[in-house]
CSV table of C-alpha atoms in Angstrom, one decimal:
chain,number,residue,atom,x,y,z
A,601,MET,CA,-86.6,35.0,-33.8
A,602,ILE,CA,-83.5,33.0,-34.5
A,603,GLU,CA,-84.0,30.7,-31.5
A,604,ARG,CA,-87.3,29.5,-32.9
A,605,LEU,CA,-85.7,28.1,-36.1
A,606,ARG,CA,-86.5,24.4,-36.6
A,607,ILE,CA,-83.2,22.8,-37.4
A,608,ALA,CA,-83.2,19.0,-37.8
A,609,ILE,CA,-80.1,17.1,-37.2
A,610,VAL,CA,-80.4,13.8,-39.2
A,611,ASP,CA,-79.8,10.8,-36.9
A,612,ALA,CA,-78.9,7.8,-39.0
A,613,GLY,CA,-78.1,5.9,-35.8
A,614,ILE,CA,-74.4,5.9,-36.6
A,615,GLY,CA,-72.7,8.4,-34.4
A,616,ASN,CA,-72.7,10.9,-31.7
A,617,LEU,CA,-74.8,14.0,-32.5
A,618,ARG,CA,-74.4,15.5,-29.1
A,619,SER,CA,-71.3,17.7,-29.9
A,620,VAL,CA,-72.8,19.1,-33.1
A,621,GLN,CA,-75.9,19.9,-31.2
A,622,LYS,CA,-73.9,21.7,-28.5
A,623,GLY,CA,-72.2,23.7,-31.2
A,624,PHE,CA,-75.5,24.9,-32.6
A,625,GLU,CA,-76.9,25.6,-29.1
A,626,HIS,CA,-73.8,27.8,-28.5
A,627,VAL,CA,-74.8,30.0,-31.5
A,628,GLY,CA,-78.4,30.4,-30.2
A,629,VAL,CA,-80.5,27.7,-31.7
A,630,SER,CA,-81.9,24.5,-30.4
A,631,PRO,CA,-81.6,21.8,-33.1
A,632,VAL,CA,-83.5,18.6,-32.8
A,633,PRO,CA,-81.8,15.2,-33.5
A,634,THR,CA,-84.3,13.1,-35.4
A,635,ASP,CA,-84.7,10.0,-37.5
A,636,ASP,CA,-88.3,10.9,-38.4
A,637,PRO,CA,-88.7,11.9,-42.1
A,638,VAL,CA,-91.8,14.0,-41.1
A,639,VAL,CA,-89.7,16.1,-38.8
A,640,ILE,CA,-87.0,16.5,-41.4
A,641,ALA,CA,-89.6,17.5,-44.1
A,642,ASP,CA,-91.0,20.2,-41.7
A,643,ALA,CA,-87.6,21.7,-40.7
A,644,HIS,CA,-86.4,25.2,-41.7
A,645,ALA,CA,-82.9,23.7,-42.2
A,646,VAL,CA,-81.4,20.2,-42.2
A,647,VAL,CA,-78.0,19.2,-40.9
A,648,LEU,CA,-76.4,15.8,-41.8
A,649,PRO,CA,-73.5,15.1,-39.5
A,650,GLY,CA,-71.7,11.7,-39.3
A,651,VAL,CA,-68.9,10.2,-37.5
A,652,ALA,CA,-69.1,6.6,-38.6
A,653,SER,CA,-68.2,5.1,-42.0
A,654,PHE,CA,-69.8,5.9,-45.3
A,655,GLY,CA,-71.3,2.5,-45.8
A,656,ASP,CA,-72.9,2.4,-42.3
A,657,GLY,CA,-74.1,6.0,-42.8
A,658,MET,CA,-75.9,5.2,-46.1
A,659,ALA,CA,-77.3,2.0,-44.6
A,660,GLY,CA,-78.5,3.9,-41.6
A,661,LEU,CA,-80.2,6.5,-43.8
A,662,ARG,CA,-81.9,4.0,-46.1
A,663,ALA,CA,-83.1,1.8,-43.2
A,664,ARG,CA,-85.1,4.7,-41.9
A,665,GLY,CA,-86.2,6.2,-45.2
A,666,LEU,CA,-84.0,9.2,-44.5
A,667,ASP,CA,-82.3,9.2,-47.9
A,668,SER,CA,-85.5,10.1,-49.7
A,669,ALA,CA,-86.4,12.6,-47.0
A,670,ILE,CA,-83.0,14.3,-47.6
A,671,LEU,CA,-83.4,14.3,-51.3
A,672,ALA,CA,-86.8,15.8,-51.0
A,673,VAL,CA,-85.8,18.7,-48.8
A,674,ILE,CA,-82.8,19.5,-51.0
A,675,GLU,CA,-85.1,19.5,-54.0
A,676,ARG,CA,-87.4,22.0,-52.3
A,677,GLY,CA,-84.5,24.3,-51.7
A,678,VAL,CA,-84.3,23.9,-47.9
A,679,PRO,CA,-80.9,25.0,-46.5
A,680,PHE,CA,-78.8,21.9,-45.9
A,681,LEU,CA,-75.4,21.4,-44.2
A,682,GLY,CA,-73.4,18.3,-44.4
A,683,ILE,CA,-70.6,17.8,-41.9
A,684,CYS,CA,-67.7,15.3,-42.1
A,685,VAL,CA,-69.1,12.0,-43.4
A,686,GLY,CA,-72.2,14.1,-44.0
A,687,LEU,CA,-70.3,15.8,-46.8
A,688,GLN,CA,-69.0,12.6,-48.2
A,689,LEU,CA,-72.5,11.0,-48.4
A,690,LEU,CA,-73.6,13.8,-50.7
A,691,PHE,CA,-71.3,12.5,-53.5
A,692,GLY,CA,-71.9,9.6,-55.9
A,693,SER,CA,-69.9,6.9,-54.4
A,694,SER,CA,-67.2,5.9,-51.9
A,695,GLU,CA,-64.5,3.3,-51.9
A,696,GLU,CA,-64.5,3.1,-48.0
A,697,MET,CA,-64.5,-0.7,-47.2
A,698,GLY,CA,-65.9,-1.8,-50.5
A,699,THR,CA,-67.7,0.5,-53.0
A,700,HIS,CA,-70.8,2.2,-51.7
A,701,ARG,CA,-73.3,4.4,-53.5
A,702,GLY,CA,-73.9,7.8,-51.9
A,703,LEU,CA,-76.8,10.2,-52.2
A,704,GLY,CA,-75.4,11.4,-55.6
A,705,ILE,CA,-76.4,15.0,-55.0
A,706,LEU,CA,-72.9,16.3,-55.8
A,707,PRO,CA,-70.8,15.1,-58.7
A,708,GLY,CA,-67.7,13.2,-57.6
A,709,GLN,CA,-66.4,10.3,-55.5
A,710,VAL,CA,-64.9,9.7,-52.0
A,711,LYS,CA,-61.4,8.3,-51.9
A,712,ARG,CA,-58.9,7.3,-49.2
A,713,PHE,CA,-55.8,9.4,-48.6
A,714,SER,CA,-52.6,8.1,-50.2
A,715,ALA,CA,-51.1,5.1,-48.4
A,716,SER,CA,-47.9,7.0,-47.9
A,717,LEU,CA,-49.5,9.4,-45.5
A,718,THR,CA,-50.4,9.1,-41.8
A,719,VAL,CA,-54.1,8.3,-41.9
A,720,PRO,CA,-56.5,9.4,-40.4
A,721,HIS,CA,-55.8,13.0,-41.3
A,722,MET,CA,-56.1,14.1,-37.7
A,723,GLY,CA,-55.7,17.6,-36.3
A,724,TRP,CA,-55.7,21.2,-37.3
A,725,ASN,CA,-55.3,22.2,-41.0
A,726,GLN,CA,-56.0,25.2,-43.1
A,727,LEU,CA,-58.8,26.3,-45.3
A,728,GLU,CA,-57.6,27.7,-48.7
A,729,GLN,CA,-60.6,29.8,-49.8
A,730,GLN,CA,-61.3,29.4,-53.5
A,731,ARG,CA,-64.2,31.7,-53.7
A,732,PRO,CA,-66.3,33.9,-51.4
A,733,HIS,CA,-69.3,32.1,-49.8
A,734,PRO,CA,-71.7,33.1,-47.0
A,735,LEU,CA,-70.6,30.2,-44.9
A,736,LEU,CA,-67.1,31.7,-44.7
A,737,ALA,CA,-68.2,35.2,-43.9
A,738,ASN,CA,-65.8,36.8,-41.4
A,739,ILE,CA,-63.4,33.9,-41.7
A,740,PRO,CA,-59.9,34.8,-42.9
A,741,ASP,CA,-58.2,32.8,-45.7
A,742,GLY,CA,-55.9,30.2,-44.2
A,743,ALA,CA,-58.0,29.8,-41.0
A,744,PHE,CA,-57.3,26.6,-39.0
A,745,VAL,CA,-60.1,24.0,-38.5
A,746,TYR,CA,-60.1,20.5,-36.9
A,747,PHE,CA,-60.2,17.4,-39.1
A,748,ALA,CA,-60.4,13.7,-38.4
A,749,ASN,CA,-60.9,12.0,-41.7
A,750,SER,CA,-59.4,9.1,-43.6
A,751,TYR,CA,-61.3,9.8,-46.8
A,752,HIS,CA,-61.9,12.9,-48.9
A,753,ALA,CA,-64.1,14.0,-51.8
A,754,VAL,CA,-62.7,14.2,-55.4
A,755,THR,CA,-64.7,16.2,-58.0
A,756,ASP,CA,-64.2,17.4,-61.5
A,757,ASP,CA,-66.8,20.1,-61.0
A,758,GLU,CA,-64.7,23.0,-59.7
A,759,SER,CA,-67.8,25.2,-59.4
A,760,ILE,CA,-68.8,23.4,-56.2
A,761,ILE,CA,-65.5,23.9,-54.4
A,762,VAL,CA,-65.5,26.7,-51.9
A,763,ALA,CA,-62.3,25.9,-50.0
A,764,THR,CA,-59.6,23.2,-50.3
A,765,THR,CA,-57.1,21.8,-47.8
A,766,GLU,CA,-53.7,20.4,-48.4
A,767,TYR,CA,-52.8,16.9,-47.2
A,768,GLY,CA,-50.8,15.1,-49.8
A,769,THR,CA,-53.3,16.5,-52.3
A,770,HIS,CA,-55.6,19.6,-52.3
A,771,PHE,CA,-59.0,18.1,-51.4
A,772,PRO,CA,-62.3,20.0,-51.2
A,773,SER,CA,-62.9,20.8,-47.5
A,774,VAL,CA,-65.9,23.2,-48.1
A,775,VAL,CA,-68.3,22.5,-51.0
A,776,ALA,CA,-71.6,24.2,-51.9
A,777,ARG,CA,-74.2,24.2,-54.6
A,778,ASP,CA,-77.3,26.4,-54.2
A,779,ASN,CA,-78.9,25.4,-50.9
A,780,VAL,CA,-76.5,22.4,-50.3
A,781,TRP,CA,-73.5,23.3,-48.2
A,782,ALA,CA,-71.0,20.9,-46.7
A,783,ILE,CA,-67.7,20.8,-44.8
A,784,GLN,CA,-65.3,18.0,-44.2
A,785,PHE,CA,-64.0,19.2,-40.7
A,786,HIS,CA,-65.7,19.5,-37.3
A,787,PRO,CA,-67.0,23.0,-36.8
A,788,GLU,CA,-68.0,22.3,-33.2
A,789,LYS,CA,-64.4,21.4,-32.5
A,790,SER,CA,-62.8,24.3,-34.3
A,791,GLN,CA,-63.2,27.0,-31.7
A,792,GLU,CA,-64.2,30.5,-33.0
A,793,THR,CA,-63.7,29.7,-36.6
A,794,GLY,CA,-66.1,26.7,-36.5
A,795,LEU,CA,-68.7,28.4,-34.4
A,796,THR,CA,-68.6,31.4,-36.8
A,797,MET,CA,-69.5,29.0,-39.6
A,798,LEU,CA,-72.4,27.5,-37.7
A,799,ARG,CA,-73.6,31.1,-36.9
A,800,ASN,CA,-73.2,32.0,-40.6
A,801,PHE,CA,-75.3,29.0,-41.6
A,802,VAL,CA,-78.0,29.8,-39.0
A,803,GLU,CA,-78.2,33.4,-40.0
A,804,ASN,CA,-78.5,32.5,-43.7
A,805,VAL,CA,-81.4,30.1,-42.8
A,806,TYR,CA,-83.1,32.9,-40.9
A,807,ASP,CA,-82.6,35.5,-43.7
A,808,ARG,CA,-84.2,33.2,-46.2
A,809,LEU,CA,-87.4,32.7,-44.2
A,810,PRO,CA,-90.5,34.1,-46.0
A,811,GLY,CA,-91.7,37.4,-44.5
A,812,HIS,CA,-88.3,38.2,-43.2
B,334,MET,CA,-50.5,21.6,-44.2
B,335,LEU,CA,-51.4,19.6,-41.1
B,336,THR,CA,-50.0,21.0,-37.9
B,337,LYS,CA,-48.2,19.2,-35.1
B,338,ARG,CA,-50.4,19.2,-32.0
B,339,ILE,CA,-49.6,20.1,-28.4
B,340,ILE,CA,-51.9,18.4,-26.0
B,341,PRO,CA,-52.2,19.2,-22.3
B,342,CYS,CA,-53.2,16.2,-20.1
B,343,LEU,CA,-55.3,16.7,-17.0
B,344,ASP,CA,-55.7,14.2,-14.2
B,345,VAL,CA,-59.3,14.1,-12.9
B,346,LYS,CA,-60.7,12.4,-9.9
B,347,ASP,CA,-64.4,12.3,-8.9
B,348,GLY,CA,-65.0,14.9,-11.6
B,349,ARG,CA,-62.4,17.3,-10.3
B,350,VAL,CA,-59.0,18.2,-11.6
B,351,VAL,CA,-56.3,16.9,-9.2
B,352,LYS,CA,-53.4,17.7,-11.5
B,353,GLY,CA,-53.9,20.8,-13.6
B,354,VAL,CA,-53.1,24.4,-14.0
B,355,GLN,CA,-51.6,26.0,-10.8
B,356,PHE,CA,-52.8,29.6,-11.1
B,357,VAL,CA,-53.1,31.8,-8.0
B,358,HIS,CA,-56.0,33.7,-9.5
B,359,LEU,CA,-58.1,30.6,-10.4
B,360,ARG,CA,-61.4,30.8,-8.7
B,361,ASP,CA,-61.6,27.1,-8.5
B,362,ALA,CA,-58.4,25.2,-9.5
B,363,GLY,CA,-60.3,21.9,-9.4
B,364,ASP,CA,-62.9,22.9,-12.0
B,365,PRO,CA,-62.3,20.9,-15.2
B,366,VAL,CA,-64.2,23.5,-17.3
B,367,GLU,CA,-62.2,26.4,-16.1
B,368,GLN,CA,-59.0,24.5,-16.7
B,369,ALA,CA,-60.1,23.4,-20.2
B,370,GLN,CA,-61.1,27.0,-21.0
B,371,ILE,CA,-57.6,28.3,-20.0
B,372,TYR,CA,-55.9,25.7,-22.2
B,373,GLY,CA,-58.4,26.4,-25.0
B,374,GLU,CA,-57.6,30.1,-25.0
B,375,GLU,CA,-53.9,29.3,-25.0
B,376,ALA,CA,-54.4,27.4,-28.3
B,377,ALA,CA,-54.0,23.9,-26.9
B,378,ASP,CA,-54.8,21.7,-29.9
B,379,GLU,CA,-56.7,19.1,-27.9
B,380,LEU,CA,-57.1,18.0,-24.3
B,381,VAL,CA,-56.8,14.7,-22.6
B,382,PHE,CA,-58.6,14.0,-19.3
B,383,LEU,CA,-57.1,11.0,-17.5
B,384,ASP,CA,-59.6,9.7,-15.0
B,385,ILE,CA,-58.0,8.3,-11.9
B,386,THR,CA,-61.3,7.9,-10.0
B,387,ALA,CA,-60.9,4.7,-8.0
B,388,SER,CA,-64.4,3.7,-7.3
B,389,HIS,CA,-66.8,2.6,-10.0
B,390,GLU,CA,-69.7,4.4,-8.3
B,391,GLN,CA,-68.1,7.8,-8.9
B,392,ARG,CA,-67.8,7.3,-12.6
B,393,GLY,CA,-70.9,9.3,-13.2
B,394,LEU,CA,-69.0,12.4,-12.0
B,395,THR,CA,-66.5,11.9,-14.9
B,396,LEU,CA,-69.4,11.8,-17.4
B,397,GLU,CA,-70.9,14.9,-15.9
B,398,MET,CA,-67.5,16.6,-16.2
B,399,ALA,CA,-67.2,15.6,-19.9
B,400,ARG,CA,-70.7,16.9,-20.6
B,401,ARG,CA,-69.8,20.3,-19.1
B,402,VAL,CA,-66.5,20.5,-21.0
B,403,ALA,CA,-68.2,19.7,-24.3
B,404,GLU,CA,-70.7,22.5,-23.7
B,405,THR,CA,-68.1,25.2,-23.1
B,406,VAL,CA,-64.8,24.3,-24.8
B,407,PHE,CA,-65.0,23.8,-28.5
B,408,ILE,CA,-61.8,21.8,-29.1
B,409,PRO,CA,-61.5,18.1,-29.3
B,410,PHE,CA,-61.0,16.1,-26.1
B,411,THR,CA,-60.2,12.6,-25.1
B,412,VAL,CA,-61.2,10.8,-21.9
B,413,GLY,CA,-59.2,7.9,-20.6
B,414,GLY,CA,-58.7,5.9,-17.5
B,415,GLY,CA,-60.7,2.9,-16.2
B,416,ILE,CA,-62.5,2.2,-19.5
B,417,GLY,CA,-63.2,-1.5,-19.7
B,418,SER,CA,-66.1,-2.1,-22.1
B,419,VAL,CA,-67.9,-0.8,-25.1
B,420,ASP,CA,-70.6,0.5,-22.8
B,421,ASP,CA,-68.1,2.5,-20.9
B,422,MET,CA,-66.9,4.0,-24.2
B,423,ARG,CA,-70.5,4.7,-25.4
B,424,ALA,CA,-71.2,6.6,-22.1
B,425,ILE,CA,-68.2,8.8,-22.7
B,426,ILE,CA,-68.8,9.4,-26.4
B,427,ALA,CA,-72.4,10.3,-25.6
B,428,THR,CA,-71.3,13.3,-23.5
B,429,GLY,CA,-69.8,15.0,-26.5
B,430,ALA,CA,-66.2,13.8,-25.9
B,431,ASP,CA,-64.4,13.0,-29.2
B,432,LYS,CA,-62.3,10.1,-28.3
B,433,VAL,CA,-61.8,7.5,-25.6
B,434,SER,CA,-58.4,6.2,-24.6
B,435,ILE,CA,-58.0,2.6,-23.5
B,436,ASN,CA,-55.0,1.0,-22.0
B,437,THR,CA,-55.1,-2.0,-19.6
B,438,ALA,CA,-58.5,-3.2,-20.9
B,439,ALA,CA,-57.1,-3.3,-24.5
B,440,VAL,CA,-54.2,-5.5,-23.4
B,441,ARG,CA,-56.6,-7.8,-21.5
B,442,ASP,CA,-59.1,-7.9,-24.4
B,443,PRO,CA,-57.7,-6.6,-27.7
B,444,ASP,CA,-61.2,-7.3,-29.2
B,445,LEU,CA,-62.3,-4.2,-27.3
B,446,ILE,CA,-60.4,-2.1,-29.9
B,447,THR,CA,-62.1,-3.8,-32.8
B,448,GLN,CA,-65.6,-3.4,-31.2
B,449,GLY,CA,-64.9,0.3,-30.3
B,450,ALA,CA,-63.8,1.1,-33.8
B,451,ARG,CA,-66.8,-0.6,-35.3
B,452,ALA,CA,-69.2,1.2,-32.9
B,453,PHE,CA,-67.7,4.7,-32.9
B,454,GLY,CA,-65.3,4.8,-35.8
B,455,SER,CA,-61.5,4.5,-35.6
B,456,ASN,CA,-61.1,8.2,-35.1
B,457,ALA,CA,-62.7,7.9,-31.6
B,458,VAL,CA,-60.5,5.1,-30.4
B,459,VAL,CA,-57.1,5.9,-28.9
B,460,VAL,CA,-55.0,3.1,-27.6
B,461,ALA,CA,-52.6,4.2,-24.8
B,462,ILE,CA,-49.4,2.2,-24.6
B,463,ASP,CA,-47.1,2.5,-21.6
B,464,ALA,CA,-43.8,1.2,-22.8
B,465,ARG,CA,-40.6,0.4,-20.9
B,466,ARG,CA,-37.1,-0.3,-22.3
B,467,CYS,CA,-35.9,-3.9,-21.9
B,468,VAL,CA,-32.5,-4.3,-20.4
B,469,GLY,CA,-30.1,-6.7,-21.9
B,470,GLY,CA,-30.4,-8.2,-25.3
B,471,SER,CA,-28.4,-7.1,-28.3
B,472,GLN,CA,-31.3,-5.0,-29.8
B,473,LEU,CA,-33.2,-2.2,-28.2
B,474,THR,CA,-36.7,-3.3,-27.4
B,475,TRP,CA,-39.6,-2.0,-25.4
B,476,GLU,CA,-42.2,-4.0,-23.4
B,477,THR,CA,-45.9,-2.9,-22.9
B,478,THR,CA,-46.8,-2.4,-19.3
B,479,THR,CA,-50.1,-1.8,-17.6
B,480,HIS,CA,-51.3,-0.5,-14.2
B,481,GLY,CA,-49.2,2.7,-14.5
B,482,GLY,CA,-46.0,0.7,-15.5
B,483,ARG,CA,-46.2,-1.6,-12.5
B,484,ARG,CA,-47.3,-4.7,-14.4
B,485,ARG,CA,-45.4,-6.4,-17.2
B,486,THR,CA,-47.3,-7.9,-20.1
B,487,GLY,CA,-44.6,-9.7,-22.1
B,488,LEU,CA,-46.0,-7.8,-25.2
B,489,ASP,CA,-43.4,-6.1,-27.4
B,490,ALA,CA,-44.6,-2.5,-27.5
B,491,ILE,CA,-43.9,-2.1,-31.3
B,492,GLU,CA,-45.7,-5.3,-32.2
B,493,TRP,CA,-48.6,-4.3,-29.9
B,494,ALA,CA,-48.9,-0.9,-31.6
B,495,VAL,CA,-49.1,-2.6,-35.0
B,496,GLU,CA,-51.8,-5.0,-33.6
B,497,CYS,CA,-53.7,-2.0,-32.3
B,498,GLU,CA,-53.7,-0.3,-35.7
B,499,ARG,CA,-54.8,-3.6,-37.4
B,500,ARG,CA,-57.7,-3.8,-35.0
B,501,GLY,CA,-58.9,-0.3,-35.9
B,502,ALA,CA,-57.3,2.1,-33.4
B,503,GLY,CA,-57.2,5.6,-34.8
B,504,GLU,CA,-54.2,6.8,-32.8
B,505,ILE,CA,-51.5,5.6,-30.4
B,506,LEU,CA,-50.9,7.5,-27.2
B,507,LEU,CA,-47.4,6.4,-26.5
B,508,THR,CA,-45.9,6.9,-23.0
B,509,SER,CA,-42.3,6.1,-22.2
B,510,MET,CA,-42.3,4.8,-18.6
B,511,ASP,CA,-38.6,5.4,-18.5
B,512,CYS,CA,-38.8,9.1,-19.3
B,513,ASP,CA,-42.1,9.9,-17.6
B,514,GLY,CA,-41.5,12.4,-14.9
B,515,THR,CA,-37.8,12.8,-15.6
B,516,LYS,CA,-38.1,16.1,-17.6
B,517,ALA,CA,-35.1,14.8,-19.5
B,518,GLY,CA,-36.9,14.6,-22.9
B,519,TYR,CA,-39.2,12.2,-24.7
B,520,ASP,CA,-38.0,8.8,-25.7
B,521,VAL,CA,-37.3,9.8,-29.3
B,522,GLU,CA,-36.1,6.3,-30.4
B,523,LEU,CA,-39.2,4.6,-29.0
B,524,THR,CA,-41.5,7.2,-30.7
B,525,LYS,CA,-39.7,7.0,-34.0
B,526,THR,CA,-39.8,3.2,-34.0
B,527,VAL,CA,-43.5,3.1,-33.3
B,528,ALA,CA,-44.3,5.9,-35.8
B,529,ASP,CA,-42.3,4.0,-38.5
B,530,ALA,CA,-44.2,0.8,-37.7
B,531,VAL,CA,-47.7,2.2,-37.9
B,532,SER,CA,-49.5,4.6,-40.3
B,533,ILE,CA,-51.9,6.1,-37.7
B,534,PRO,CA,-50.9,9.2,-35.7
B,535,VAL,CA,-48.6,8.8,-32.7
B,536,ILE,CA,-48.9,11.1,-29.7
B,537,ALA,CA,-45.6,11.1,-27.7
B,538,SER,CA,-45.8,11.3,-23.9
B,539,GLY,CA,-43.5,11.3,-21.0
B,540,GLY,CA,-40.4,13.4,-20.4
B,541,ALA,CA,-41.0,16.9,-21.6
B,542,GLY,CA,-38.8,19.3,-19.7
B,543,ALA,CA,-37.3,21.8,-22.2
B,544,LEU,CA,-38.3,23.4,-25.5
B,545,GLU,CA,-35.9,21.3,-27.6
B,546,HIS,CA,-37.6,18.1,-26.3
B,547,PHE,CA,-40.7,19.0,-28.3
B,548,TYR,CA,-38.7,19.8,-31.4
B,549,ASP,CA,-36.8,16.5,-31.1
B,550,VAL,CA,-39.8,14.2,-30.7
B,551,LEU,CA,-41.9,16.0,-33.4
B,552,THR,CA,-39.1,15.9,-36.0
B,553,THR,CA,-36.6,13.1,-35.3
B,554,GLY,CA,-39.2,11.1,-33.4
B,555,CYS,CA,-41.8,11.5,-36.1
B,556,ALA,CA,-44.6,12.1,-33.5
B,557,ASP,CA,-47.7,13.8,-34.8
B,558,ALA,CA,-48.5,15.3,-31.4
B,559,ALA,CA,-46.8,15.8,-28.0
B,560,LEU,CA,-48.6,15.3,-24.7
B,561,VAL,CA,-47.7,17.4,-21.7
B,562,ALA,CA,-48.8,17.3,-18.1
B,563,SER,CA,-47.0,18.9,-15.2
B,564,LEU,CA,-44.8,21.2,-17.2
B,565,PHE,CA,-47.8,23.3,-18.3
B,566,HIS,CA,-49.7,22.9,-15.1
B,567,PHE,CA,-47.0,24.5,-13.0
B,568,ARG,CA,-46.5,27.3,-15.6
B,569,GLU,CA,-42.9,26.3,-16.1
B,570,MET,CA,-43.6,26.7,-19.7
B,571,SER,CA,-46.6,27.9,-21.7
B,572,ILE,CA,-48.2,26.5,-24.8
B,573,ALA,CA,-47.5,29.8,-26.6
B,574,GLN,CA,-43.8,29.5,-25.7
B,575,VAL,CA,-43.6,26.0,-27.1
B,576,LYS,CA,-45.4,26.9,-30.3
B,577,THR,CA,-43.4,30.1,-30.9
B,578,TYR,CA,-40.2,28.1,-30.4
B,579,LEU,CA,-41.4,25.3,-32.8
B,580,ALA,CA,-42.5,27.7,-35.4
B,581,GLY,CA,-39.1,29.5,-35.2
B,582,ARG,CA,-37.4,26.1,-36.0
B,583,GLY,CA,-39.7,25.5,-39.0
B,584,VAL,CA,-42.2,23.1,-37.3
B,585,TRP,CA,-45.8,23.8,-38.5
B,586,VAL,CA,-48.1,24.6,-35.6
B,587,ARG,CA,-51.4,26.4,-35.1
B,588,ARG,CA,-51.1,29.7,-33.2
C-alpha cells in the first residue's frame, strides 16, 4: 500500500517544507516533516529539501544530529532524495558565504554562477538527459522544470550526472549514485514534470520494499 | 537555456479574486484556486496574488487562499500587498507560497529586506518598486512611489533597486506608474536602466497592451519576466498567443 510508506522529510529548521510535502501528498503519500533522528532512521525513504543557504543548512543538520542520521540511512541503502540545497549539501563543500563543508557523500563542490549572469538563476529551464534513470521515467528529454538557485554543483565524476542544465555553463541538475538521488530544481513547482518525478521516486521506494 | 517568464497578476480581497479571469463559464469567478488552475493550464510561468484586503482582521483569509492554491497548483506563486513584518512574511511562506513581495514596508524600513532574506533566503523576497518619471531635469530619472503611486518618497528608483539587491532581494518587480493601465507598452527605458544596474532578475510591469510590448520589454528592456493583469483577465489576449508570438521572434519561452 503506497500510502502507508513512511517518508521522512528532514527538517533542519531552515526553510519551508510545506510545499514539498504538498507535492508528495498529491502523488498519494503522506510524508512526515521531522527533525528526529529516530524517525529518520525508521523511514522507508528520506527526503532532504532546503530553501535556505548551504551554511545554515549544514549548521541546522549538525545542531540536531541529523547529519549523522542521514549518513547512516544512506549507508544502509535507504532511498534518499535531495532537493535544491538538499542536492548541494550532499557534496564536499560550498563557497556560499565563506567555505562550508558539506555531507561529502558525492564528489564535488558547490560554486556560484558566473558574475556576468543574472543571479539567482530563476525560472523555467530544461533538463538535458545524460543517461536513463528511474527518476526520469516518462519524462521527455528537454522537459522544463522550475529553478531558483544561485549556486550549482561541479563534479569530475561524470558517472553521477543524470541530467544537466545550461545556464552559462552546463551544470548537473539531476545526480544519482545507488540509493542517493538529487535534483537542483523544485519538483513541487514544476507542474506535471515535477510531480511525475516525485511519483517515480515514491514508486521506486515501494518496489524496493522487502516482500513486494 | 533559461526562458523568459510570463506572469499573470491577480488582485485578491478577503481571500477572493476581485480582478481576474472573466470567463462566462467559470463556476465561481472569485475563486482563486479555479483562477490559478486556468492560468496553470495555460502555461503561466508563475502567479502573483496582490492582496488588497483593507482590514488586518481579514488577512487570515489571504493565508487560507494561499494554502489552497499551494495544494492544487504546482507552479511558483508570490503573495504581495500589506506585508509589513518578518512575521507577515513567515505566515505567507508557511502556506506553501514561494515568495513574498514587499513594497511600502521596504521603503519605510529597508532592513525588512535584509531580515526577510536572512530568514527565508533571497529567492523568497521580491521587492516591488512603483516608479514614476520625473519631469524636468536634463537627465531622465524615476522616483520611487508608494501607496499605489500616490505618495512620493524622494528615492531615486534606480538607486533604490541597487539598495534592494545589496540588502538581499532576490528579484525586483518593477512597475511603471506612468504606463500602468495605459496599454501603450511597458516603460522599456526604465526597465533596461534597472536591469543594467542590478544583477538580480527584473520583472517588468505596467502597460502591456499589444504583442510587441512583450517582445520590446523582454529584449530591449532586458526584463527577465513580464507581469500582466487586465489584458489576460478580460481575454483580450491569451498566454499561448503571447508565447507563440515571442517564440516566433526568437525569444525563448516555455510552452
